PDB file of C-alpha atoms in Angstrom:
ATOM      1  CA  MET Q   1     202.978   8.898 -74.003  1.00 61.00           C
ATOM      2  CA  ALA Q   2     202.795   6.579 -71.006  1.00 60.00           C
ATOM      3  CA  LYS Q   3     206.528   5.975 -71.202  1.00 65.00           C
ATOM      4  CA  LEU Q   4     207.232   9.704 -71.302  1.00 67.00           C
ATOM      5  CA  TRP Q   5     204.981  10.220 -68.262  1.00 60.00           C
ATOM      6  CA  GLN Q   6     206.842   7.521 -66.301  1.00 66.00           C
ATOM      7  CA  THR Q   7     210.181   9.073 -67.265  1.00 70.00           C
ATOM      8  CA  PHE Q   8     208.921  12.471 -66.049  1.00 66.00           C
ATOM      9  CA  LEU Q   9     207.792  11.033 -62.710  1.00 63.00           C
ATOM     10  CA  GLN Q  10     211.142   9.332 -62.214  1.00 66.00           C
ATOM     11  CA  ARG Q  11     212.989  12.590 -62.830  1.00 67.00           C
ATOM     12  CA  VAL Q  12     210.972  14.389 -60.187  1.00 61.00           C
ATOM     13  CA  GLY Q  13     211.459  11.510 -57.763  1.00 61.00           C
ATOM     14  CA  LEU Q  14     207.936  10.049 -57.780  1.00 61.00           C
ATOM     15  CA  LYS Q  15     206.486   6.707 -58.702  1.00 60.00           C
ATOM     16  CA  PRO Q  16     203.090   6.361 -60.458  1.00 58.00           C
ATOM     17  CA  LYS Q  17     201.428   4.825 -57.401  1.00 58.00           C
ATOM     18  CA  THR Q  18     202.849   7.548 -55.164  1.00 56.00           C
ATOM     19  CA  ALA Q  19     201.493  10.249 -57.457  1.00 55.00           C
ATOM     20  CA  ALA Q  20     198.050   8.649 -57.386  1.00 60.00           C
ATOM     21  CA  ARG Q  21     197.917   8.995 -53.603  1.00 70.00           C
ATOM     22  CA  MET Q  22     198.994  12.649 -53.604  1.00 73.00           C
ATOM     23  CA  TYR Q  23     196.817  15.760 -53.268  1.00 83.00           C
ATOM     24  CA  ALA Q  24     195.581  16.919 -56.650  1.00 79.00           C
ATOM     25  CA  ALA Q  25     197.277  20.307 -56.172  1.00 78.00           C
ATOM     26  CA  ALA Q  26     200.637  18.597 -55.515  1.00 79.00           C
ATOM     27  CA  ARG Q  27     200.638  16.181 -58.439  1.00 78.00           C
ATOM     28  CA  PRO Q  28     203.257  16.982 -61.084  1.00 77.00           C
ATOM     29  CA  SER Q  29     202.060  17.849 -64.557  1.00 79.00           C
ATOM     30  CA  ARG Q  30     203.154  19.980 -67.465  1.00 79.00           C
ATOM     31  CA  LEU Q  31     200.514  22.565 -66.527  1.00 79.00           C
ATOM     32  CA  ALA Q  32     202.022  22.955 -63.055  1.00 77.00           C
ATOM     33  CA  MET Q  33     205.649  23.408 -64.090  1.00 76.00           C
ATOM     34  CA  GLY Q  34     205.512  27.110 -63.227  1.00 75.00           C
ATOM     35  CA  PHE Q  35     204.893  26.437 -59.544  1.00 77.00           C
ATOM     36  CA  GLY Q  36     207.887  26.717 -57.247  1.00 70.00           C
ATOM     37  CA  SER Q  37     208.991  23.512 -55.589  1.00 68.00           C
ATOM     38  CA  SER Q  38     211.759  24.753 -53.289  1.00 77.00           C
ATOM     39  CA  THR Q  39     211.270  25.191 -49.562  1.00 82.00           C
ATOM     40  CA  THR Q  40     212.059  28.731 -48.462  1.00 85.00           C
ATOM     41  CA  SER Q  41     211.425  30.945 -45.468  1.00 88.00           C
ATOM     42  CA  ALA Q  42     209.749  34.346 -45.578  1.00 88.00           C
ATOM     43  CA  ASN Q  43     213.072  36.092 -44.971  1.00 88.00           C
ATOM     44  CA  SER Q  44     214.876  34.236 -47.754  1.00 87.00           C
ATOM     45  CA  GLU Q  45     212.070  35.050 -50.197  1.00 87.00           C
ATOM     46  CA  LEU Q  46     212.128  38.741 -49.319  1.00 88.00           C
ATOM     47  CA  HIS Q  47     215.910  38.996 -49.287  1.00 85.00           C
ATOM     48  CA  GLY Q  48     216.268  38.780 -53.049  1.00 82.00           C
ATOM     49  CA  SER Q  49     213.058  40.600 -53.952  1.00 89.00           C
ATOM     50  CA  LEU Q  50     212.402  43.338 -51.401  1.00 91.00           C
ATOM     51  CA  SER Q  51     214.397  46.147 -53.021  1.00 92.00           C
ATOM     52  CA  VAL Q  52     212.887  45.537 -56.466  1.00 94.00           C
ATOM     53  CA  LEU Q  53     209.372  45.208 -55.029  1.00 95.00           C
ATOM     54  CA  ARG Q  54     209.719  48.531 -53.204  1.00 95.00           C
ATOM     55  CA  ASN Q  55     211.009  50.348 -56.272  1.00 95.00           C
ATOM     56  CA  ARG Q  56     208.293  48.987 -58.543  1.00 95.00           C
ATOM     57  CA  SER Q  57     205.597  49.668 -55.978  1.00 96.00           C
ATOM     58  CA  ARG Q  58     206.709  53.294 -55.600  1.00 96.00           C
ATOM     59  CA  GLN Q  59     206.832  53.736 -59.383  1.00 95.00           C
ATOM     60  CA  LEU Q  60     203.286  52.387 -59.756  1.00 94.00           C
ATOM     61  CA  ILE Q  61     201.997  54.748 -57.087  1.00 95.00           C
ATOM     62  CA  ARG Q  62     203.708  57.637 -58.882  1.00 94.00           C
ATOM     63  CA  ASP Q  63     202.443  56.750 -62.355  1.00 92.00           C
ATOM     64  CA  SER Q  64     199.359  54.522 -62.044  1.00 91.00           C
ATOM     65  CA  ALA Q  65     196.055  56.189 -61.196  1.00 90.00           C
ATOM     66  CA  TYR Q  66     194.657  52.908 -59.820  1.00 91.00           C
ATOM     67  CA  ALA Q  67     197.564  52.382 -57.412  1.00 94.00           C
ATOM     68  CA  LYS Q  68     197.609  55.992 -56.256  1.00 95.00           C
ATOM     69  CA  ARG Q  69     193.854  55.976 -55.662  1.00 95.00           C
ATOM     70  CA  ALA Q  70     194.082  52.729 -53.683  1.00 95.00           C
ATOM     71  CA  LYS Q  71     196.653  54.314 -51.388  1.00 97.00           C
ATOM     72  CA  HIS Q  72     194.515  57.422 -50.827  1.00 97.00           C
ATOM     73  CA  ILE Q  73     191.425  55.357 -50.040  1.00 97.00           C
ATOM     74  CA  ILE Q  74     193.238  53.231 -47.451  1.00 97.00           C
ATOM     75  CA  VAL Q  75     194.887  56.211 -45.741  1.00 97.00           C
ATOM     76  CA  ASN Q  76     191.627  58.187 -45.686  1.00 96.00           C
ATOM     77  CA  ASN Q  77     189.631  55.285 -44.260  1.00 96.00           C
ATOM     78  CA  VAL Q  78     192.168  54.233 -41.615  1.00 96.00           C
ATOM     79  CA  ILE Q  79     193.603  57.574 -40.496  1.00 96.00           C
ATOM     80  CA  GLY Q  80     191.141  60.117 -41.832  1.00 93.00           C
ATOM     81  CA  THR Q  81     191.616  63.412 -40.032  1.00 91.00           C
ATOM     82  CA  GLY Q  82     193.826  61.755 -37.441  1.00 92.00           C
ATOM     83  CA  ILE Q  83     193.696  59.332 -34.520  1.00 92.00           C
ATOM     84  CA  GLY Q  84     193.580  61.521 -31.462  1.00 88.00           C
ATOM     85  CA  LEU Q  85     193.660  61.165 -27.690  1.00 91.00           C
ATOM     86  CA  GLN Q  86     190.795  61.206 -25.217  1.00 92.00           C
ATOM     87  CA  ALA Q  87     191.828  61.248 -21.575  1.00 93.00           C
ATOM     88  CA  GLU Q  88     189.609  59.380 -19.116  1.00 92.00           C
ATOM     89  CA  VAL Q  89     191.211  59.856 -15.719  1.00 93.00           C
ATOM     90  CA  ARG Q  90     188.691  58.908 -13.016  1.00 93.00           C
ATOM     91  CA  GLY Q  91     188.426  59.714  -9.341  1.00 90.00           C
ATOM     92  CA  THR Q  92     187.891  57.405  -6.391  1.00 86.00           C
ATOM     93  CA  ARG Q  93     184.137  57.283  -7.098  1.00 86.00           C
ATOM     94  CA  ASP Q  94     184.708  56.304 -10.741  1.00 88.00           C
ATOM     95  CA  THR Q  95     183.763  59.754 -11.992  1.00 91.00           C
ATOM     96  CA  LEU Q  96     185.709  61.541 -14.708  1.00 91.00           C
ATOM     97  CA  ARG Q  97     188.144  64.217 -13.539  1.00 91.00           C
ATOM     98  CA  GLU Q  98     187.148  66.822 -16.094  1.00 93.00           C
ATOM     99  CA  SER Q  99     189.818  69.390 -15.207  1.00 93.00           C
ATOM    100  CA  VAL Q 100     192.613  66.810 -15.285  1.00 94.00           C
ATOM    101  CA  ASN Q 101     191.418  65.308 -18.551  1.00 94.00           C
ATOM    102  CA  GLU Q 102     191.117  68.711 -20.192  1.00 95.00           C
ATOM    103  CA  SER Q 103     194.658  69.582 -19.121  1.00 95.00           C
ATOM    104  CA  ILE Q 104     196.019  66.314 -20.543  1.00 95.00           C
ATOM    105  CA  GLU Q 105     194.212  66.796 -23.843  1.00 95.00           C
ATOM    106  CA  ALA Q 106     195.357  70.416 -24.093  1.00 95.00           C
ATOM    107  CA  ALA Q 107     198.985  69.360 -23.515  1.00 95.00           C
ATOM    108  CA  TRP Q 108     198.563  66.644 -26.156  1.00 95.00           C
ATOM    109  CA  ARG Q 109     197.220  69.112 -28.728  1.00 95.00           C
ATOM    110  CA  GLN Q 110     200.139  71.444 -28.078  1.00 96.00           C
ATOM    111  CA  TRP Q 111     202.668  68.637 -28.529  1.00 96.00           C
ATOM    112  CA  CYS Q 112     200.998  67.522 -31.798  1.00 96.00           C
ATOM    113  CA  LEU Q 113     202.136  70.714 -33.535  1.00 96.00           C
ATOM    114  CA  ALA Q 114     204.781  70.127 -36.203  1.00 96.00           C
ATOM    115  CA  GLU Q 115     207.604  72.088 -34.569  1.00 96.00           C
ATOM    116  CA  ARG Q 116     207.265  70.008 -31.397  1.00 96.00           C
ATOM    117  CA  CYS Q 117     206.374  66.439 -32.385  1.00 97.00           C
ATOM    118  CA  HIS Q 118     208.357  66.136 -35.629  1.00 97.00           C
ATOM    119  CA  THR Q 119     212.152  66.214 -35.693  1.00 96.00           C
ATOM    120  CA  GLY Q 120     212.030  68.036 -39.031  1.00 95.00           C
ATOM    121  CA  GLY Q 121     209.444  70.519 -37.772  1.00 96.00           C
ATOM    122  CA  GLN Q 122     207.265  70.123 -40.888  1.00 96.00           C
ATOM    123  CA  LEU Q 123     204.706  67.415 -40.109  1.00 97.00           C
ATOM    124  CA  HIS Q 124     201.915  67.724 -37.557  1.00 97.00           C
ATOM    125  CA  PHE Q 125     201.067  64.520 -35.729  1.00 97.00           C
ATOM    126  CA  VAL Q 126     198.131  63.767 -38.042  1.00 96.00           C
ATOM    127  CA  ASP Q 127     200.496  64.187 -40.998  1.00 97.00           C
ATOM    128  CA  LEU Q 128     202.921  61.757 -39.370  1.00 97.00           C
ATOM    129  CA  GLU Q 129     200.109  59.227 -38.996  1.00 97.00           C
ATOM    130  CA  ARG Q 130     199.109  59.552 -42.640  1.00 97.00           C
ATOM    131  CA  GLN Q 131     202.719  59.408 -43.797  1.00 97.00           C
ATOM    132  CA  ALA Q 132     203.403  56.304 -41.707  1.00 97.00           C
ATOM    133  CA  LEU Q 133     200.451  54.356 -43.104  1.00 97.00           C
ATOM    134  CA  GLY Q 134     201.262  55.560 -46.601  1.00 97.00           C
ATOM    135  CA  GLN Q 135     204.792  54.190 -46.287  1.00 97.00           C
ATOM    136  CA  VAL Q 136     203.459  50.861 -45.041  1.00 97.00           C
ATOM    137  CA  PHE Q 137     201.313  50.727 -48.180  1.00 97.00           C
ATOM    138  CA  ASP Q 138     204.162  51.815 -50.477  1.00 96.00           C
ATOM    139  CA  ALA Q 139     207.108  49.882 -49.072  1.00 96.00           C
ATOM    140  CA  GLY Q 140     205.453  47.416 -46.708  1.00 96.00           C
ATOM    141  CA  GLU Q 141     206.934  49.027 -43.615  1.00 97.00           C
ATOM    142  CA  VAL Q 142     208.107  52.209 -41.968  1.00 98.00           C
ATOM    143  CA  PHE Q 143     210.382  52.950 -39.025  1.00 98.00           C
ATOM    144  CA  ILE Q 144     209.722  55.672 -36.463  1.00 98.00           C
ATOM    145  CA  ARG Q 145     212.614  56.696 -34.227  1.00 98.00           C
ATOM    146  CA  LEU Q 146     211.927  58.180 -30.815  1.00 98.00           C
ATOM    147  CA  HIS Q 147     214.182  61.116 -29.947  1.00 97.00           C
ATOM    148  CA  PHE Q 148     213.996  61.819 -26.219  1.00 97.00           C
ATOM    149  CA  SER Q 149     214.828  65.511 -26.363  1.00 95.00           C
ATOM    150  CA  LYS Q 150     212.946  68.780 -26.765  1.00 95.00           C
ATOM    151  CA  PHE Q 151     212.427  70.185 -30.249  1.00 96.00           C
ATOM    152  CA  GLY Q 152     211.306  73.739 -30.891  1.00 92.00           C
ATOM    153  CA  ASP Q 153     209.607  75.244 -27.839  1.00 93.00           C
ATOM    154  CA  SER Q 154     208.153  71.910 -26.690  1.00 94.00           C
ATOM    155  CA  ALA Q 155     207.906  71.197 -22.986  1.00 92.00           C
ATOM    156  CA  VAL Q 156     207.917  67.441 -23.648  1.00 95.00           C
ATOM    157  CA  PRO Q 157     211.299  65.752 -24.287  1.00 96.00           C
ATOM    158  CA  LEU Q 158     210.060  63.643 -27.201  1.00 97.00           C
ATOM    159  CA  ALA Q 159     209.966  63.985 -30.989  1.00 97.00           C
ATOM    160  CA  LEU Q 160     209.426  61.510 -33.820  1.00 98.00           C
ATOM    161  CA  GLU Q 161     211.604  60.860 -36.869  1.00 97.00           C
ATOM    162  CA  LEU Q 162     210.085  59.119 -39.884  1.00 97.00           C
ATOM    163  CA  ILE Q 163     212.549  56.671 -41.475  1.00 97.00           C
ATOM    164  CA  GLU Q 164     211.815  55.104 -44.855  1.00 97.00           C
ATOM    165  CA  ALA Q 165     212.566  51.409 -45.420  1.00 96.00           C
ATOM    166  CA  GLU Q 166     215.410  52.203 -47.852  1.00 95.00           C
ATOM    167  CA  ARG Q 167     217.489  53.659 -45.034  1.00 95.00           C
ATOM    168  CA  ILE Q 168     217.729  50.273 -43.324  1.00 95.00           C
ATOM    169  CA  ALA Q 169     220.972  48.559 -44.354  1.00 92.00           C
ATOM    170  CA  ASP Q 170     219.174  45.449 -45.592  1.00 86.00           C
ATOM    171  CA  ASP Q 171     222.228  44.409 -47.607  1.00 82.00           C
ATOM    172  CA  ILE Q 172     223.882  43.495 -44.314  1.00 79.00           C
ATOM    173  CA  ALA Q 173     222.906  39.965 -43.366  1.00 70.00           C
ATOM    174  CA  GLY Q 174     224.358  36.810 -41.941  1.00 67.00           C
ATOM    175  CA  GLU Q 175     226.946  38.521 -39.792  1.00 60.00           C
ATOM    176  CA  THR Q 176     227.386  37.795 -36.113  1.00 59.00           C
ATOM    177  CA  GLY Q 177     226.635  40.711 -33.857  1.00 51.00           C
ATOM    178  CA  PRO Q 178     228.730  41.836 -30.882  1.00 56.00           C
ATOM    179  CA  ARG Q 179     226.534  39.896 -28.450  1.00 55.00           C
ATOM    180  CA  SER Q 180     226.391  36.144 -28.135  1.00 62.00           C
ATOM    181  CA  GLY Q 181     223.553  34.663 -30.173  1.00 75.00           C
ATOM    182  CA  VAL Q 182     222.801  37.903 -32.049  1.00 83.00           C
ATOM    183  CA  ARG Q 183     222.656  37.717 -35.841  1.00 89.00           C
ATOM    184  CA  VAL Q 184     221.907  40.250 -38.539  1.00 92.00           C
ATOM    185  CA  VAL Q 185     218.943  39.622 -40.856  1.00 92.00           C
ATOM    186  CA  GLN Q 186     218.310  42.240 -43.546  1.00 92.00           C
ATOM    187  CA  GLY Q 187     219.776  45.090 -41.544  1.00 92.00           C
ATOM    188  CA  ILE Q 188     218.260  44.189 -38.162  1.00 95.00           C
ATOM    189  CA  GLU Q 189     220.145  42.519 -35.336  1.00 94.00           C
ATOM    190  CA  LEU Q 190     218.039  39.784 -33.753  1.00 93.00           C
ATOM    191  CA  ASP Q 191     218.428  37.533 -30.751  1.00 91.00           C
ATOM    192  CA  ALA Q 192     217.732  33.802 -30.729  1.00 89.00           C
ATOM    193  CA  PHE Q 193     213.954  34.416 -30.552  1.00 92.00           C
ATOM    194  CA  TYR Q 194     213.939  36.972 -33.405  1.00 92.00           C
ATOM    195  CA  ARG Q 195     213.479  39.893 -31.050  1.00 94.00           C
ATOM    196  CA  PRO Q 196     215.112  43.039 -32.476  1.00 95.00           C
ATOM    197  CA  VAL Q 197     218.197  44.169 -30.607  1.00 94.00           C
ATOM    198  CA  THR Q 198     219.461  47.004 -32.812  1.00 95.00           C
ATOM    199  CA  TYR Q 199     218.613  48.483 -36.197  1.00 96.00           C
ATOM    200  CA  LEU Q 200     221.356  49.310 -38.720  1.00 95.00           C
ATOM    201  CA  ILE Q 201     220.271  52.604 -40.292  1.00 96.00           C
ATOM    202  CA  HIS Q 202     221.940  54.716 -42.952  1.00 93.00           C
ATOM    203  CA  ARG Q 203     222.389  58.290 -41.803  1.00 90.00           C
ATOM    204  CA  ARG Q 204     221.346  59.434 -45.260  1.00 89.00           C
ATOM    205  CA  HIS Q 205     218.834  58.043 -47.734  1.00 88.00           C
ATOM    206  CA  PRO Q 206     220.722  55.989 -50.361  1.00 86.00           C
ATOM    207  CA  GLY Q 207     218.824  57.762 -53.144  1.00 84.00           C
ATOM    208  CA  GLU Q 208     219.180  61.295 -51.788  1.00 80.00           C
ATOM    209  CA  HIS Q 209     220.968  63.931 -53.865  1.00 70.00           C
ATOM    210  CA  ARG Q 210     224.462  64.711 -52.614  1.00 65.00           C
ATOM    211  CA  PHE Q 211     225.675  68.271 -52.824  1.00 62.00           C
ATOM    212  CA  THR Q 212     229.272  67.162 -52.476  1.00 60.00           C
ATOM    213  CA  ASP Q 213     231.124  63.866 -52.597  1.00 61.00           C
ATOM    214  CA  ARG Q 214     232.612  64.702 -49.233  1.00 65.00           C
ATOM    215  CA  GLU Q 215     229.311  64.200 -47.445  1.00 64.00           C
ATOM    216  CA  PRO Q 216     229.823  61.020 -45.424  1.00 70.00           C
ATOM    217  CA  ASP Q 217     227.274  58.227 -45.251  1.00 75.00           C
ATOM    218  CA  SER Q 218     227.646  55.760 -42.436  1.00 86.00           C
ATOM    219  CA  VAL Q 219     225.489  53.120 -40.792  1.00 91.00           C
ATOM    220  CA  GLU Q 220     224.287  53.849 -37.266  1.00 93.00           C
ATOM    221  CA  ARG Q 221     223.355  51.147 -34.780  1.00 94.00           C
ATOM    222  CA  VAL Q 222     220.130  52.297 -33.103  1.00 96.00           C
ATOM    223  CA  PRO Q 223     218.799  50.369 -30.061  1.00 96.00           C
ATOM    224  CA  ALA Q 224     215.473  48.648 -30.619  1.00 96.00           C
ATOM    225  CA  ALA Q 225     213.978  50.578 -27.674  1.00 97.00           C
ATOM    226  CA  GLU Q 226     214.156  53.747 -29.809  1.00 97.00           C
ATOM    227  CA  ILE Q 227     212.487  52.276 -32.911  1.00 98.00           C
ATOM    228  CA  ILE Q 228     208.835  51.575 -33.735  1.00 98.00           C
ATOM    229  CA  HIS Q 229     208.680  49.184 -36.698  1.00 98.00           C
ATOM    230  CA  LEU Q 230     205.272  49.255 -38.399  1.00 97.00           C
ATOM    231  CA  ARG Q 231     204.472  46.388 -40.783  1.00 96.00           C
ATOM    232  CA  LEU Q 232     202.138  43.450 -41.361  1.00 95.00           C
ATOM    233  CA  ILE Q 233     203.539  39.970 -40.722  1.00 94.00           C
ATOM    234  CA  ASP Q 234     202.270  37.222 -43.027  1.00 92.00           C
ATOM    235  CA  ARG Q 235     204.703  34.476 -41.946  1.00 91.00           C
ATOM    236  CA  TRP Q 236     206.606  34.351 -38.693  1.00 92.00           C
ATOM    237  CA  PRO Q 237     209.486  34.993 -38.267  1.00 90.00           C
ATOM    238  CA  GLN Q 238     209.214  37.565 -41.050  1.00 93.00           C
ATOM    239  CA  VAL Q 239     211.655  40.370 -40.262  1.00 94.00           C
ATOM    240  CA  ARG Q 240     210.716  42.917 -42.950  1.00 94.00           C
ATOM    241  CA  GLY Q 241     207.398  43.969 -44.443  1.00 95.00           C
ATOM    242  CA  GLU Q 242     206.309  43.505 -48.056  1.00 94.00           C
ATOM    243  CA  PRO Q 243     204.639  46.213 -50.185  1.00 96.00           C
ATOM    244  CA  TRP Q 244     200.875  45.841 -50.208  1.00 96.00           C
ATOM    245  CA  LEU Q 245     200.803  45.968 -54.013  1.00 95.00           C
ATOM    246  CA  HIS Q 246     203.276  43.097 -54.426  1.00 94.00           C
ATOM    247  CA  ALA Q 247     200.663  40.666 -55.780  1.00 93.00           C
ATOM    248  CA  VAL Q 248     199.236  43.075 -58.384  1.00 93.00           C
ATOM    249  CA  ILE Q 249     202.341  44.973 -59.528  1.00 94.00           C
ATOM    250  CA  ARG Q 250     202.646  43.041 -62.781  1.00 93.00           C
ATOM    251  CA  LYS Q 251     198.902  43.147 -63.494  1.00 93.00           C
ATOM    252  CA  LEU Q 252     198.695  46.915 -62.933  1.00 92.00           C
ATOM    253  CA  ALA Q 253     201.720  47.455 -65.158  1.00 92.00           C
ATOM    254  CA  ASP Q 254     200.074  45.314 -67.855  1.00 93.00           C
ATOM    255  CA  ILE Q 255     196.818  47.288 -67.545  1.00 92.00           C
ATOM    256  CA  ASP Q 256     198.671  50.586 -67.964  1.00 90.00           C
ATOM    257  CA  GLY Q 257     200.614  49.221 -70.935  1.00 91.00           C
ATOM    258  CA  TYR Q 258     197.479  47.858 -72.582  1.00 93.00           C
ATOM    259  CA  THR Q 259     195.589  51.130 -72.060  1.00 93.00           C
ATOM    260  CA  GLU Q 260     198.451  53.125 -73.534  1.00 92.00           C
ATOM    261  CA  ALA Q 261     198.660  50.803 -76.548  1.00 95.00           C
ATOM    262  CA  GLU Q 262     194.926  51.101 -77.205  1.00 96.00           C
ATOM    263  CA  ILE Q 263     195.061  54.896 -76.979  1.00 95.00           C
ATOM    264  CA  ILE Q 264     198.044  55.110 -79.341  1.00 96.00           C
ATOM    265  CA  ALA Q 265     196.322  52.789 -81.816  1.00 96.00           C
ATOM    266  CA  ALA Q 266     193.102  54.830 -81.648  1.00 96.00           C
ATOM    267  CA  ARG Q 267     194.964  58.112 -82.210  1.00 94.00           C
ATOM    268  CA  ALA Q 268     196.825  56.629 -85.171  1.00 92.00           C
TER     269      ALA Q 268
END
């Protein structure tokens, strides 16, 4: 047994004395063979897993009552009935200008109507807020494009477009952009400091039904100034977001499978 242990340590590049001075969590053993030993960045880890994680996360939220309920609880507690606006314009004596504030808030409420704030004319601003957070939960991120033009009968030249993570051309990576020092990482052009320069966005959702094969699908380069990218960053420089259910996807799937098996056995 001792000889086998020494042979194992030699294969992993360690000597017995070196292993004795290591942290307990880093010592090699047969019980720790499942731990990864390669050094990777957040972007390299997400590159090969992000699409599968998104698809499995969305399926769980469609089919699993636990996952769907978790999403509803988070959206209800964070957004609720909507995050609004309260104007607090003050005069020279630090007193609130009631008439000015009321006018600003009235204009805000008018713009928040679906036909004015949403490019599709279907979502009120509170619905956009709930949808955005829901997508961050589902897919780990969401993209909101600012369109500086009037929609419907709006007096404000601004409307918001909700863009799901699948529309980002994340299969494009490692290419040099048109500017010096710009590189593409998972569908986003970045400068040397990982600041977004442009986003590569499919004009159509890759999973959308096509009415005809003649409908073209191309990738549009959208300046970063027109995009709001909502996500949580666990490791910098992490370019894309990860679904919030990523750590429990397998466990929730096992719970659903076990429950179904028990029910089938009981019915039989």
